Amino acid sequence: MSTPAAPARPGARVIAWRDYDPAVRELDGMSLGDVEVSGPPADAARRLWEVGARRVELPGTLDLTDAPSAVSTVWALCLIRDLTALGVVVDWRLALDAGQTDWRALSHLHPPRTTTGTPDDAGVPGQWRHAHYLGKCLWRRGPGFIQIRDRRWGSLHRFTVREPEFHEAIEALSAGAPRSAVAPAVLADLEEEHLVGSVGGQAWFLPYRVQRWAKEAITL
């Protein structure tokens, strides 16, 4: 009797460069070429950073309406989230489920090159770029708590999470997980605050873990 094949690990082939600037990227030694990445998205993002990637392109379009590709799509969204947290420029394209996902829920991610499924696909990428900044929606871990700071909607929304079941959910969803892996009540609470996104039966935690502060620390 044959042993069933293990499910394929999510991953992607990306194109990476050592610099953000289009002119500089044309210089010798600036291209890192095609890079295969897999494993936990945070680890994949860190490996790209450590080999010198400062601009990463994801070929194709991330389609939030494509339920059969939910696992790979959520993995790629988590990778974009974690690259954004490191300050890496990400070149990607987004197809939303029209009327279901407000693009502002993703506006803390590095802006995509193009969007479809928004009320104004011609204008949204520019609005996204204009309003984007590092630290727009992040979380950090303290002793016994997780703090989330969210400015995607303009004003600051701050959440301090102490309940163990929410910590477990955030841990599970940080790399993407089946919706069924999270207690329904916990998932509903996180979704109500727009802190979890879904593609098909997969869910992921939207805020990125703070990696780099946008400004130097100051002493008051």
PDB file of N, CA and C in Angstrom, residues 84-187:
ATOM      1  N   THR A  84       6.872  43.900   4.056  1.00  0.00           N
ATOM      2  CA  THR A  84       6.523  45.292   4.344  1.00  0.00           C
ATOM      3  C   THR A  84       7.060  45.704   5.708  1.00  0.00           C
ATOM      4  N   ALA A  85       6.933  44.823   6.688  1.00  0.00           N
ATOM      5  CA  ALA A  85       7.408  45.131   8.039  1.00  0.00           C
ATOM      6  C   ALA A  85       8.906  45.399   8.068  1.00  0.00           C
ATOM      7  N   LEU A  86       9.646  44.790   7.138  1.00  0.00           N
ATOM      8  CA  LEU A  86      11.093  44.982   7.070  1.00  0.00           C
ATOM      9  C   LEU A  86      11.486  46.192   6.229  1.00  0.00           C
ATOM     10  N   GLY A  87      10.506  46.830   5.602  1.00  0.00           N
ATOM     11  CA  GLY A  87      10.801  47.979   4.756  1.00  0.00           C
ATOM     12  C   GLY A  87      11.187  47.610   3.341  1.00  0.00           C
ATOM     13  N   VAL A  88      10.887  46.386   2.917  1.00  0.00           N
ATOM     14  CA  VAL A  88      11.191  45.944   1.557  1.00  0.00           C
ATOM     15  C   VAL A  88      10.081  46.410   0.616  1.00  0.00           C
ATOM     16  N   VAL A  89      10.456  46.947  -0.536  1.00  0.00           N
ATOM     17  CA  VAL A  89       9.483  47.309  -1.565  1.00  0.00           C
ATOM     18  C   VAL A  89       8.992  46.025  -2.230  1.00  0.00           C
ATOM     19  N   VAL A  90       7.680  45.877  -2.335  1.00  0.00           N
ATOM     20  CA  VAL A  90       7.101  44.672  -2.932  1.00  0.00           C
ATOM     21  C   VAL A  90       6.285  45.071  -4.162  1.00  0.00           C
ATOM     22  N   ASP A  91       6.614  44.483  -5.283  1.00  0.00           N
ATOM     23  CA  ASP A  91       5.903  44.717  -6.536  1.00  0.00           C
ATOM     24  C   ASP A  91       4.928  43.555  -6.723  1.00  0.00           C
ATOM     25  N   TRP A  92       3.622  43.838  -6.622  1.00  0.00           N
ATOM     26  CA  TRP A  92       2.632  42.770  -6.703  1.00  0.00           C
ATOM     27  C   TRP A  92       1.336  43.314  -7.280  1.00  0.00           C
ATOM     28  N   ARG A  93       0.440  42.412  -7.614  1.00  0.00           N
ATOM     29  CA  ARG A  93      -0.844  42.768  -8.212  1.00  0.00           C
ATOM     30  C   ARG A  93      -1.946  42.072  -7.425  1.00  0.00           C
ATOM     31  N   LEU A  94      -3.067  42.772  -7.259  1.00  0.00           N
ATOM     32  CA  LEU A  94      -4.129  42.291  -6.372  1.00  0.00           C
ATOM     33  C   LEU A  94      -5.469  42.259  -7.088  1.00  0.00           C
ATOM     34  N   ALA A  95      -6.170  41.137  -6.958  1.00  0.00           N
ATOM     35  CA  ALA A  95      -7.555  41.021  -7.421  1.00  0.00           C
ATOM     36  C   ALA A  95      -8.429  40.757  -6.201  1.00  0.00           C
ATOM     37  N   LEU A  96      -9.312  41.704  -5.903  1.00  0.00           N
ATOM     38  CA  LEU A  96     -10.188  41.588  -4.741  1.00  0.00           C
ATOM     39  C   LEU A  96     -11.529  40.983  -5.121  1.00  0.00           C
ATOM     40  N   ASP A  97     -12.205  40.462  -4.109  1.00  0.00           N
ATOM     41  CA  ASP A  97     -13.576  39.990  -4.285  1.00  0.00           C
ATOM     42  C   ASP A  97     -14.492  41.208  -4.159  1.00  0.00           C
ATOM     43  N   ALA A  98     -14.924  41.729  -5.280  1.00  0.00           N
ATOM     44  CA  ALA A  98     -15.674  42.989  -5.320  1.00  0.00           C
ATOM     45  C   ALA A  98     -16.836  42.976  -4.339  1.00  0.00           C
ATOM     46  N   GLY A  99     -16.898  44.016  -3.520  1.00  0.00           N
ATOM     47  CA  GLY A  99     -17.992  44.152  -2.570  1.00  0.00           C
ATOM     48  C   GLY A  99     -17.799  43.391  -1.282  1.00  0.00           C
ATOM     49  N   GLN A 100     -16.763  42.559  -1.192  1.00  0.00           N
ATOM     50  CA  GLN A 100     -16.552  41.755   0.006  1.00  0.00           C
ATOM     51  C   GLN A 100     -15.383  42.262   0.851  1.00  0.00           C
ATOM     52  N   THR A 101     -14.304  42.692   0.205  1.00  0.00           N
ATOM     53  CA  THR A 101     -13.112  43.141   0.923  1.00  0.00           C
ATOM     54  C   THR A 101     -12.849  44.607   0.619  1.00  0.00           C
ATOM     55  N   ASP A 102     -12.822  45.429   1.650  1.00  0.00           N
ATOM     56  CA  ASP A 102     -12.465  46.836   1.514  1.00  0.00           C
ATOM     57  C   ASP A 102     -10.944  46.911   1.371  1.00  0.00           C
ATOM     58  N   TRP A 103     -10.464  47.523   0.286  1.00  0.00           N
ATOM     59  CA  TRP A 103      -9.020  47.561   0.055  1.00  0.00           C
ATOM     60  C   TRP A 103      -8.271  48.217   1.207  1.00  0.00           C
ATOM     61  N   ARG A 104      -8.944  49.080   1.967  1.00  0.00           N
ATOM     62  CA  ARG A 104      -8.264  49.743   3.082  1.00  0.00           C
ATOM     63  C   ARG A 104      -7.847  48.763   4.170  1.00  0.00           C
ATOM     64  N   ALA A 105      -8.498  47.601   4.227  1.00  0.00           N
ATOM     65  CA  ALA A 105      -8.089  46.585   5.197  1.00  0.00           C
ATOM     66  C   ALA A 105      -6.685  46.072   4.904  1.00  0.00           C
ATOM     67  N   LEU A 106      -6.241  46.231   3.650  1.00  0.00           N
ATOM     68  CA  LEU A 106      -4.907  45.787   3.242  1.00  0.00           C
ATOM     69  C   LEU A 106      -3.947  46.957   3.045  1.00  0.00           C
ATOM     70  N   SER A 107      -4.376  48.163   3.382  1.00  0.00           N
ATOM     71  CA  SER A 107      -3.616  49.360   3.024  1.00  0.00           C
ATOM     72  C   SER A 107      -2.335  49.540   3.823  1.00  0.00           C
ATOM     73  N   HIS A 108      -2.105  48.689   4.826  1.00  0.00           N
ATOM     74  CA  HIS A 108      -0.828  48.732   5.549  1.00  0.00           C
ATOM     75  C   HIS A 108       0.249  47.949   4.810  1.00  0.00           C
ATOM     76  N   LEU A 109      -0.153  47.128   3.834  1.00  0.00           N
ATOM     77  CA  LEU A 109       0.811  46.396   3.017  1.00  0.00           C
ATOM     78  C   LEU A 109       1.420  47.335   1.985  1.00  0.00           C
ATOM     79  N   HIS A 110       2.623  46.976   1.512  1.00  0.00           N
ATOM     80  CA  HIS A 110       3.213  47.807   0.461  1.00  0.00           C
ATOM     81  C   HIS A 110       2.234  47.876  -0.704  1.00  0.00           C
ATOM     82  N   PRO A 111       2.012  49.057  -1.271  1.00  0.00           N
ATOM     83  CA  PRO A 111       0.974  49.214  -2.299  1.00  0.00           C
ATOM     84  C   PRO A 111       1.202  48.323  -3.517  1.00  0.00           C
ATOM     85  N   PRO A 112       0.148  47.682  -4.010  1.00  0.00           N
ATOM     86  CA  PRO A 112       0.276  46.864  -5.220  1.00  0.00           C
ATOM     87  C   PRO A 112       0.397  47.738  -6.465  1.00  0.00           C
ATOM     88  N   ARG A 113       0.925  47.148  -7.513  1.00  0.00           N
ATOM     89  CA  ARG A 113       1.034  47.880  -8.780  1.00  0.00           C
ATOM     90  C   ARG A 113      -0.348  48.136  -9.368  1.00  0.00           C
ATOM     91  N   THR A 114      -1.215  47.124  -9.322  1.00  0.00           N
ATOM     92  CA  THR A 114      -2.568  47.250  -9.867  1.00  0.00           C
ATOM     93  C   THR A 114      -3.551  46.564  -8.934  1.00  0.00           C
ATOM     94  N   THR A 115      -4.816  46.987  -9.038  1.00  0.00           N
ATOM     95  CA  THR A 115      -5.895  46.314  -8.316  1.00  0.00           C
ATOM     96  C   THR A 115      -7.063  46.087  -9.269  1.00  0.00           C
ATOM     97  N   THR A 116      -7.824  45.036  -9.001  1.00  0.00           N
ATOM     98  CA  THR A 116      -9.125  44.841  -9.633  1.00  0.00           C
ATOM     99  C   THR A 116     -10.111  44.480  -8.532  1.00  0.00           C
ATOM    100  N   GLY A 117     -11.378  44.807  -8.758  1.00  0.00           N
ATOM    101  CA  GLY A 117     -12.409  44.486  -7.778  1.00  0.00           C
ATOM    102  C   GLY A 117     -12.673  45.580  -6.769  1.00  0.00           C
ATOM    103  N   THR A 118     -12.016  46.748  -6.916  1.00  0.00           N
ATOM    104  CA  THR A 118     -12.295  47.877  -6.031  1.00  0.00           C
ATOM    105  C   THR A 118     -13.287  48.810  -6.728  1.00  0.00           C
ATOM    106  N   PRO A 119     -13.867  49.764  -6.001  1.00  0.00           N
ATOM    107  CA  PRO A 119     -14.785  50.704  -6.653  1.00  0.00           C
ATOM    108  C   PRO A 119     -14.110  51.589  -7.701  1.00  0.00           C
ATOM    109  N   ASP A 120     -12.773  51.732  -7.627  1.00  0.00           N
ATOM    110  CA  ASP A 120     -12.059  52.618  -8.552  1.00  0.00           C
ATOM    111  C   ASP A 120     -10.672  52.037  -8.813  1.00  0.00           C
ATOM    112  N   ASP A 121     -10.602  51.040  -9.692  1.00  0.00           N
ATOM    113  CA  ASP A 121      -9.324  50.364  -9.925  1.00  0.00           C
ATOM    114  C   ASP A 121      -8.281  51.274 -10.565  1.00  0.00           C
ATOM    115  N   ALA A 122      -8.721  52.312 -11.264  1.00  0.00           N
ATOM    116  CA  ALA A 122      -7.758  53.240 -11.854  1.00  0.00           C
ATOM    117  C   ALA A 122      -7.135  54.137 -10.788  1.00  0.00           C
ATOM    118  N   GLY A 123      -7.913  54.464  -9.755  1.00  0.00           N
ATOM    119  CA  GLY A 123      -7.437  55.415  -8.760  1.00  0.00           C
ATOM    120  C   GLY A 123      -6.901  54.819  -7.478  1.00  0.00           C
ATOM    121  N   VAL A 124      -7.343  53.600  -7.128  1.00  0.00           N
ATOM    122  CA  VAL A 124      -6.974  53.026  -5.829  1.00  0.00           C
ATOM    123  C   VAL A 124      -5.471  52.835  -5.661  1.00  0.00           C
ATOM    124  N   PRO A 125      -4.734  52.313  -6.649  1.00  0.00           N
ATOM    125  CA  PRO A 125      -3.289  52.155  -6.425  1.00  0.00           C
ATOM    126  C   PRO A 125      -2.599  53.467  -6.056  1.00  0.00           C
ATOM    127  N   GLY A 126      -3.002  54.571  -6.700  1.00  0.00           N
ATOM    128  CA  GLY A 126      -2.414  55.865  -6.363  1.00  0.00           C
ATOM    129  C   GLY A 126      -2.805  56.321  -4.968  1.00  0.00           C
ATOM    130  N   GLN A 127      -4.074  56.134  -4.601  1.00  0.00           N
ATOM    131  CA  GLN A 127      -4.509  56.480  -3.246  1.00  0.00           C
ATOM    132  C   GLN A 127      -3.742  55.664  -2.215  1.00  0.00           C
ATOM    133  N   TRP A 128      -3.562  54.399  -2.518  1.00  0.00           N
ATOM    134  CA  TRP A 128      -2.852  53.485  -1.615  1.00  0.00           C
ATOM    135  C   TRP A 128      -1.419  53.973  -1.411  1.00  0.00           C
ATOM    136  N   ARG A 129      -0.729  54.293  -2.515  1.00  0.00           N
ATOM    137  CA  ARG A 129       0.657  54.763  -2.413  1.00  0.00           C
ATOM    138  C   ARG A 129       0.735  56.069  -1.634  1.00  0.00           C
ATOM    139  N   HIS A 130      -0.209  56.967  -1.889  1.00  0.00           N
ATOM    140  CA  HIS A 130      -0.176  58.284  -1.246  1.00  0.00           C
ATOM    141  C   HIS A 130      -0.364  58.177   0.268  1.00  0.00           C
ATOM    142  N   ALA A 131      -1.192  57.230   0.709  1.00  0.00           N
ATOM    143  CA  ALA A 131      -1.532  57.131   2.132  1.00  0.00           C
ATOM    144  C   ALA A 131      -0.692  56.104   2.886  1.00  0.00           C
ATOM    145  N   HIS A 132       0.209  55.425   2.173  1.00  0.00           N
ATOM    146  CA  HIS A 132       0.946  54.330   2.818  1.00  0.00           C
ATOM    147  C   HIS A 132       2.136  54.848   3.616  1.00  0.00           C
ATOM    148  N   TYR A 133       2.373  54.222   4.768  1.00  0.00           N
ATOM    149  CA  TYR A 133       3.592  54.470   5.540  1.00  0.00           C
ATOM    150  C   TYR A 133       3.855  53.256   6.420  1.00  0.00           C
ATOM    151  N   LEU A 134       5.111  53.085   6.786  1.00  0.00           N
ATOM    152  CA  LEU A 134       5.502  51.950   7.611  1.00  0.00           C
ATOM    153  C   LEU A 134       4.955  52.125   9.022  1.00  0.00           C
ATOM    154  N   GLY A 135       4.328  51.088   9.541  1.00  0.00           N
ATOM    155  CA  GLY A 135       3.778  51.132  10.891  1.00  0.00           C
ATOM    156  C   GLY A 135       2.292  51.431  10.932  1.00  0.00           C
ATOM    157  N   LYS A 136       1.624  51.305   9.805  1.00  0.00           N
ATOM    158  CA  LYS A 136       0.206  51.669   9.742  1.00  0.00           C
ATOM    159  C   LYS A 136      -0.682  50.700  10.519  1.00  0.00           C
ATOM    160  N   CYS A 137      -0.295  49.440  10.563  1.00  0.00           N
ATOM    161  CA  CYS A 137      -1.067  48.446  11.321  1.00  0.00           C
ATOM    162  C   CYS A 137      -0.097  47.371  11.788  1.00  0.00           C
ATOM    163  N   LEU A 138       0.225  47.386  13.066  1.00  0.00           N
ATOM    164  CA  LEU A 138       1.273  46.500  13.572  1.00  0.00           C
ATOM    165  C   LEU A 138       0.897  45.936  14.934  1.00  0.00           C
ATOM    166  N   TRP A 139       1.668  44.938  15.335  1.00  0.00           N
ATOM    167  CA  TRP A 139       1.505  44.399  16.681  1.00  0.00           C
ATOM    168  C   TRP A 139       2.868  44.136  17.292  1.00  0.00           C
ATOM    169  N   ARG A 140       2.886  44.151  18.607  1.00  0.00           N
ATOM    170  CA  ARG A 140       4.105  43.821  19.342  1.00  0.00           C
ATOM    171  C   ARG A 140       3.710  43.018  20.566  1.00  0.00           C
ATOM    172  N   ARG A 141       4.650  42.214  21.030  1.00  0.00           N
ATOM    173  CA  ARG A 141       4.391  41.365  22.187  1.00  0.00           C
ATOM    174  C   ARG A 141       5.074  41.944  23.416  1.00  0.00           C
ATOM    175  N   GLY A 142       4.326  42.044  24.506  1.00  0.00           N
ATOM    176  CA  GLY A 142       4.869  42.454  25.786  1.00  0.00           C
ATOM    177  C   GLY A 142       4.748  41.316  26.781  1.00  0.00           C
ATOM    178  N   PRO A 143       5.123  41.541  28.020  1.00  0.00           N
ATOM    179  CA  PRO A 143       5.018  40.475  29.029  1.00  0.00           C
ATOM    180  C   PRO A 143       3.556  40.170  29.360  1.00  0.00           C
ATOM    181  N   GLY A 144       3.056  39.088  28.786  1.00  0.00           N
ATOM    182  CA  GLY A 144       1.687  38.674  29.072  1.00  0.00           C
ATOM    183  C   GLY A 144       0.626  39.348  28.229  1.00  0.00           C
ATOM    184  N   PHE A 145       1.013  40.147  27.256  1.00  0.00           N
ATOM    185  CA  PHE A 145       0.011  40.809  26.423  1.00  0.00           C
ATOM    186  C   PHE A 145       0.543  41.004  25.010  1.00  0.00           C
ATOM    187  N   ILE A 146      -0.388  41.235  24.097  1.00  0.00           N
ATOM    188  CA  ILE A 146      -0.079  41.645  22.730  1.00  0.00           C
ATOM    189  C   ILE A 146      -0.783  42.970  22.498  1.00  0.00           C
ATOM    190  N   GLN A 147      -0.048  43.938  21.974  1.00  0.00           N
ATOM    191  CA  GLN A 147      -0.660  45.230  21.658  1.00  0.00           C
ATOM    192  C   GLN A 147      -0.707  45.408  20.145  1.00  0.00           C
ATOM    193  N   ILE A 148      -1.862  45.836  19.661  1.00  0.00           N
ATOM    194  CA  ILE A 148      -2.087  46.084  18.238  1.00  0.00           C
ATOM    195  C   ILE A 148      -2.393  47.563  18.063  1.00  0.00           C
ATOM    196  N   ARG A 149      -1.719  48.195  17.117  1.00  0.00           N
ATOM    197  CA  ARG A 149      -1.945  49.609  16.804  1.00  0.00           C
ATOM    198  C   ARG A 149      -2.338  49.705  15.333  1.00  0.00           C
ATOM    199  N   ASP A 150      -3.517  50.241  15.083  1.00  0.00           N
ATOM    200  CA  ASP A 150      -4.111  50.203  13.747  1.00  0.00           C
ATOM    201  C   ASP A 150      -4.542  51.609  13.329  1.00  0.00           C
ATOM    202  N   ARG A 151      -3.930  52.113  12.252  1.00  0.00           N
ATOM    203  CA  ARG A 151      -4.305  53.423  11.708  1.00  0.00           C
ATOM    204  C   ARG A 151      -4.807  53.310  10.265  1.00  0.00           C
ATOM    205  N   ARG A 152      -5.241  52.129   9.851  1.00  0.00           N
ATOM    206  CA  ARG A 152      -5.677  51.961   8.461  1.00  0.00           C
ATOM    207  C   ARG A 152      -6.884  52.820   8.120  1.00  0.00           C
ATOM    208  N   TRP A 153      -7.675  53.156   9.107  1.00  0.00           N
ATOM    209  CA  TRP A 153      -8.922  53.888   8.857  1.00  0.00           C
ATOM    210  C   TRP A 153      -8.777  55.371   9.186  1.00  0.00           C
ATOM    211  N   GLY A 154      -7.536  55.814   9.438  1.00  0.00           N
ATOM    212  CA  GLY A 154      -7.294  57.226   9.714  1.00  0.00           C
ATOM    213  C   GLY A 154      -6.893  57.467  11.155  1.00  0.00           C
ATOM    214  N   SER A 155      -7.814  57.284  12.086  1.00  0.00           N
ATOM    215  CA  SER A 155      -7.507  57.490  13.498  1.00  0.00           C
ATOM    216  C   SER A 155      -6.890  56.226  14.096  1.00  0.00           C
ATOM    217  N   LEU A 156      -6.255  56.383  15.248  1.00  0.00           N
ATOM    218  CA  LEU A 156      -5.593  55.257  15.904  1.00  0.00           C
ATOM    219  C   LEU A 156      -6.602  54.389  16.645  1.00  0.00           C
ATOM    220  N   HIS A 157      -6.561  53.089  16.359  1.00  0.00           N
ATOM    221  CA  HIS A 157      -7.300  52.089  17.128  1.00  0.00           C
ATOM    222  C   HIS A 157      -6.253  51.218  17.813  1.00  0.00           C
ATOM    223  N   ARG A 158      -6.328  51.160  19.128  1.00  0.00           N
ATOM    224  CA  ARG A 158      -5.330  50.402  19.881  1.00  0.00           C
ATOM    225  C   ARG A 158      -6.022  49.307  20.681  1.00  0.00           C
ATOM    226  N   PHE A 159      -5.472  48.104  20.584  1.00  0.00           N
ATOM    227  CA  PHE A 159      -6.031  46.952  21.284  1.00  0.00           C
ATOM    228  C   PHE A 159      -4.931  46.319  22.130  1.00  0.00           C
ATOM    229  N   THR A 160      -5.255  45.997  23.363  1.00  0.00           N
ATOM    230  CA  THR A 160      -4.348  45.243  24.217  1.00  0.00           C
ATOM    231  C   THR A 160      -4.993  43.895  24.495  1.00  0.00           C
ATOM    232  N   VAL A 161      -4.325  42.838  24.065  1.00  0.00           N
ATOM    233  CA  VAL A 161      -4.890  41.488  24.108  1.00  0.00           C
ATOM    234  C   VAL A 161      -4.176  40.686  25.182  1.00  0.00           C
ATOM    235  N   ARG A 162      -4.926  40.206  26.157  1.00  0.00           N
ATOM    236  CA  ARG A 162      -4.334  39.429  27.252  1.00  0.00           C
ATOM    237  C   ARG A 162      -4.828  37.986  27.289  1.00  0.00           C
ATOM    238  N   GLU A 163      -5.949  37.706  26.659  1.00  0.00           N
ATOM    239  CA  GLU A 163      -6.553  36.379  26.758  1.00  0.00           C
ATOM    240  C   GLU A 163      -5.714  35.341  26.002  1.00  0.00           C
ATOM    241  N   PRO A 164      -5.387  34.215  26.650  1.00  0.00           N
ATOM    242  CA  PRO A 164      -4.545  33.197  26.004  1.00  0.00           C
ATOM    243  C   PRO A 164      -5.120  32.675  24.697  1.00  0.00           C
ATOM    244  N   GLU A 165      -6.449  32.547  24.616  1.00  0.00           N
ATOM    245  CA  GLU A 165      -7.028  32.003  23.392  1.00  0.00           C
ATOM    246  C   GLU A 165      -6.816  32.936  22.196  1.00  0.00           C
ATOM    247  N   PHE A 166      -6.727  34.234  22.454  1.00  0.00           N
ATOM    248  CA  PHE A 166      -6.441  35.172  21.373  1.00  0.00           C
ATOM    249  C   PHE A 166      -4.962  35.123  20.994  1.00  0.00           C
ATOM    250  N   HIS A 167      -4.095  34.949  21.981  1.00  0.00           N
ATOM    251  CA  HIS A 167      -2.669  34.791  21.680  1.00  0.00           C
ATOM    252  C   HIS A 167      -2.451  33.567  20.799  1.00  0.00           C
ATOM    253  N   GLU A 168      -3.131  32.480  21.134  1.00  0.00           N
ATOM    254  CA  GLU A 168      -2.996  31.254  20.347  1.00  0.00           C
ATOM    255  C   GLU A 168      -3.512  31.458  18.923  1.00  0.00           C
ATOM    256  N   ALA A 169      -4.612  32.188  18.793  1.00  0.00           N
ATOM    257  CA  ALA A 169      -5.171  32.441  17.463  1.00  0.00           C
ATOM    258  C   ALA A 169      -4.222  33.288  16.622  1.00  0.00           C
ATOM    259  N   ILE A 170      -3.662  34.324  17.217  1.00  0.00           N
ATOM    260  CA  ILE A 170      -2.730  35.190  16.485  1.00  0.00           C
ATOM    261  C   ILE A 170      -1.509  34.398  16.049  1.00  0.00           C
ATOM    262  N   GLU A 171      -1.013  33.544  16.929  1.00  0.00           N
ATOM    263  CA  GLU A 171       0.139  32.705  16.583  1.00  0.00           C
ATOM    264  C   GLU A 171      -0.190  31.802  15.398  1.00  0.00           C
ATOM    265  N   ALA A 172      -1.358  31.182  15.434  1.00  0.00           N
ATOM    266  CA  ALA A 172      -1.751  30.267  14.358  1.00  0.00           C
ATOM    267  C   ALA A 172      -1.974  31.002  13.046  1.00  0.00           C
ATOM    268  N   LEU A 173      -2.588  32.177  13.117  1.00  0.00           N
ATOM    269  CA  LEU A 173      -2.973  32.896  11.909  1.00  0.00           C
ATOM    270  C   LEU A 173      -1.837  33.710  11.301  1.00  0.00           C
ATOM    271  N   SER A 174      -0.742  33.864  12.026  1.00  0.00           N
ATOM    272  CA  SER A 174       0.359  34.689  11.523  1.00  0.00           C
ATOM    273  C   SER A 174       0.972  34.119  10.253  1.00  0.00           C
ATOM    274  N   ALA A 175       0.918  32.812  10.090  1.00  0.00           N
ATOM    275  CA  ALA A 175       1.428  32.187   8.867  1.00  0.00           C
ATOM    276  C   ALA A 175       0.294  31.702   7.973  1.00  0.00           C
ATOM    277  N   GLY A 176      -0.945  32.031   8.337  1.00  0.00           N
ATOM    278  CA  GLY A 176      -2.108  31.530   7.616  1.00  0.00           C
ATOM    279  C   GLY A 176      -2.515  30.169   8.142  1.00  0.00           C
ATOM    280  N   ALA A 177      -3.808  29.947   8.262  1.00  0.00           N
ATOM    281  CA  ALA A 177      -4.317  28.688   8.804  1.00  0.00           C
ATOM    282  C   ALA A 177      -5.761  28.507   8.352  1.00  0.00           C
ATOM    283  N   PRO A 178      -6.252  27.269   8.369  1.00  0.00           N
ATOM    284  CA  PRO A 178      -7.676  27.079   8.078  1.00  0.00           C
ATOM    285  C   PRO A 178      -8.532  27.827   9.097  1.00  0.00           C
ATOM    286  N   ARG A 179      -9.627  28.381   8.643  1.00  0.00           N
ATOM    287  CA  ARG A 179     -10.521  29.075   9.562  1.00  0.00           C
ATOM    288  C   ARG A 179     -10.976  28.147  10.684  1.00  0.00           C
ATOM    289  N   SER A 180     -11.090  26.873  10.376  1.00  0.00           N
ATOM    290  CA  SER A 180     -11.546  25.897  11.363  1.00  0.00           C
ATOM    291  C   SER A 180     -10.534  25.672  12.477  1.00  0.00           C
ATOM    292  N   ALA A 181      -9.293  26.164  12.303  1.00  0.00           N
ATOM    293  CA  ALA A 181      -8.262  25.974  13.326  1.00  0.00           C
ATOM    294  C   ALA A 181      -8.393  26.967  14.475  1.00  0.00           C
ATOM    295  N   VAL A 182      -9.284  27.936  14.330  1.00  0.00           N
ATOM    296  CA  VAL A 182      -9.452  28.982  15.343  1.00  0.00           C
ATOM    297  C   VAL A 182     -10.859  28.898  15.911  1.00  0.00           C
ATOM    298  N   ALA A 183     -10.970  29.060  17.216  1.00  0.00           N
ATOM    299  CA  ALA A 183     -12.285  29.036  17.858  1.00  0.00           C
ATOM    300  C   ALA A 183     -13.206  30.057  17.195  1.00  0.00           C
ATOM    301  N   PRO A 184     -14.425  29.661  16.830  1.00  0.00           N
ATOM    302  CA  PRO A 184     -15.318  30.569  16.094  1.00  0.00           C
ATOM    303  C   PRO A 184     -15.534  31.914  16.777  1.00  0.00           C
ATOM    304  N   ALA A 185     -15.680  31.920  18.099  1.00  0.00           N
ATOM    305  CA  ALA A 185     -15.927  33.186  18.797  1.00  0.00           C
ATOM    306  C   ALA A 185     -14.714  34.105  18.712  1.00  0.00           C
ATOM    307  N   VAL A 186     -13.524  33.523  18.821  1.00  0.00           N
ATOM    308  CA  VAL A 186     -12.293  34.314  18.726  1.00  0.00           C
ATOM    309  C   VAL A 186     -12.139  34.866  17.312  1.00  0.00           C
ATOM    310  N   LEU A 187     -12.362  34.010  16.324  1.00  0.00           N
ATOM    311  CA  LEU A 187     -12.253  34.440  14.931  1.00  0.00           C
ATOM    312  C   LEU A 187     -13.244  35.561  14.631  1.00  0.00           C
TER     313      LEU A 187
END
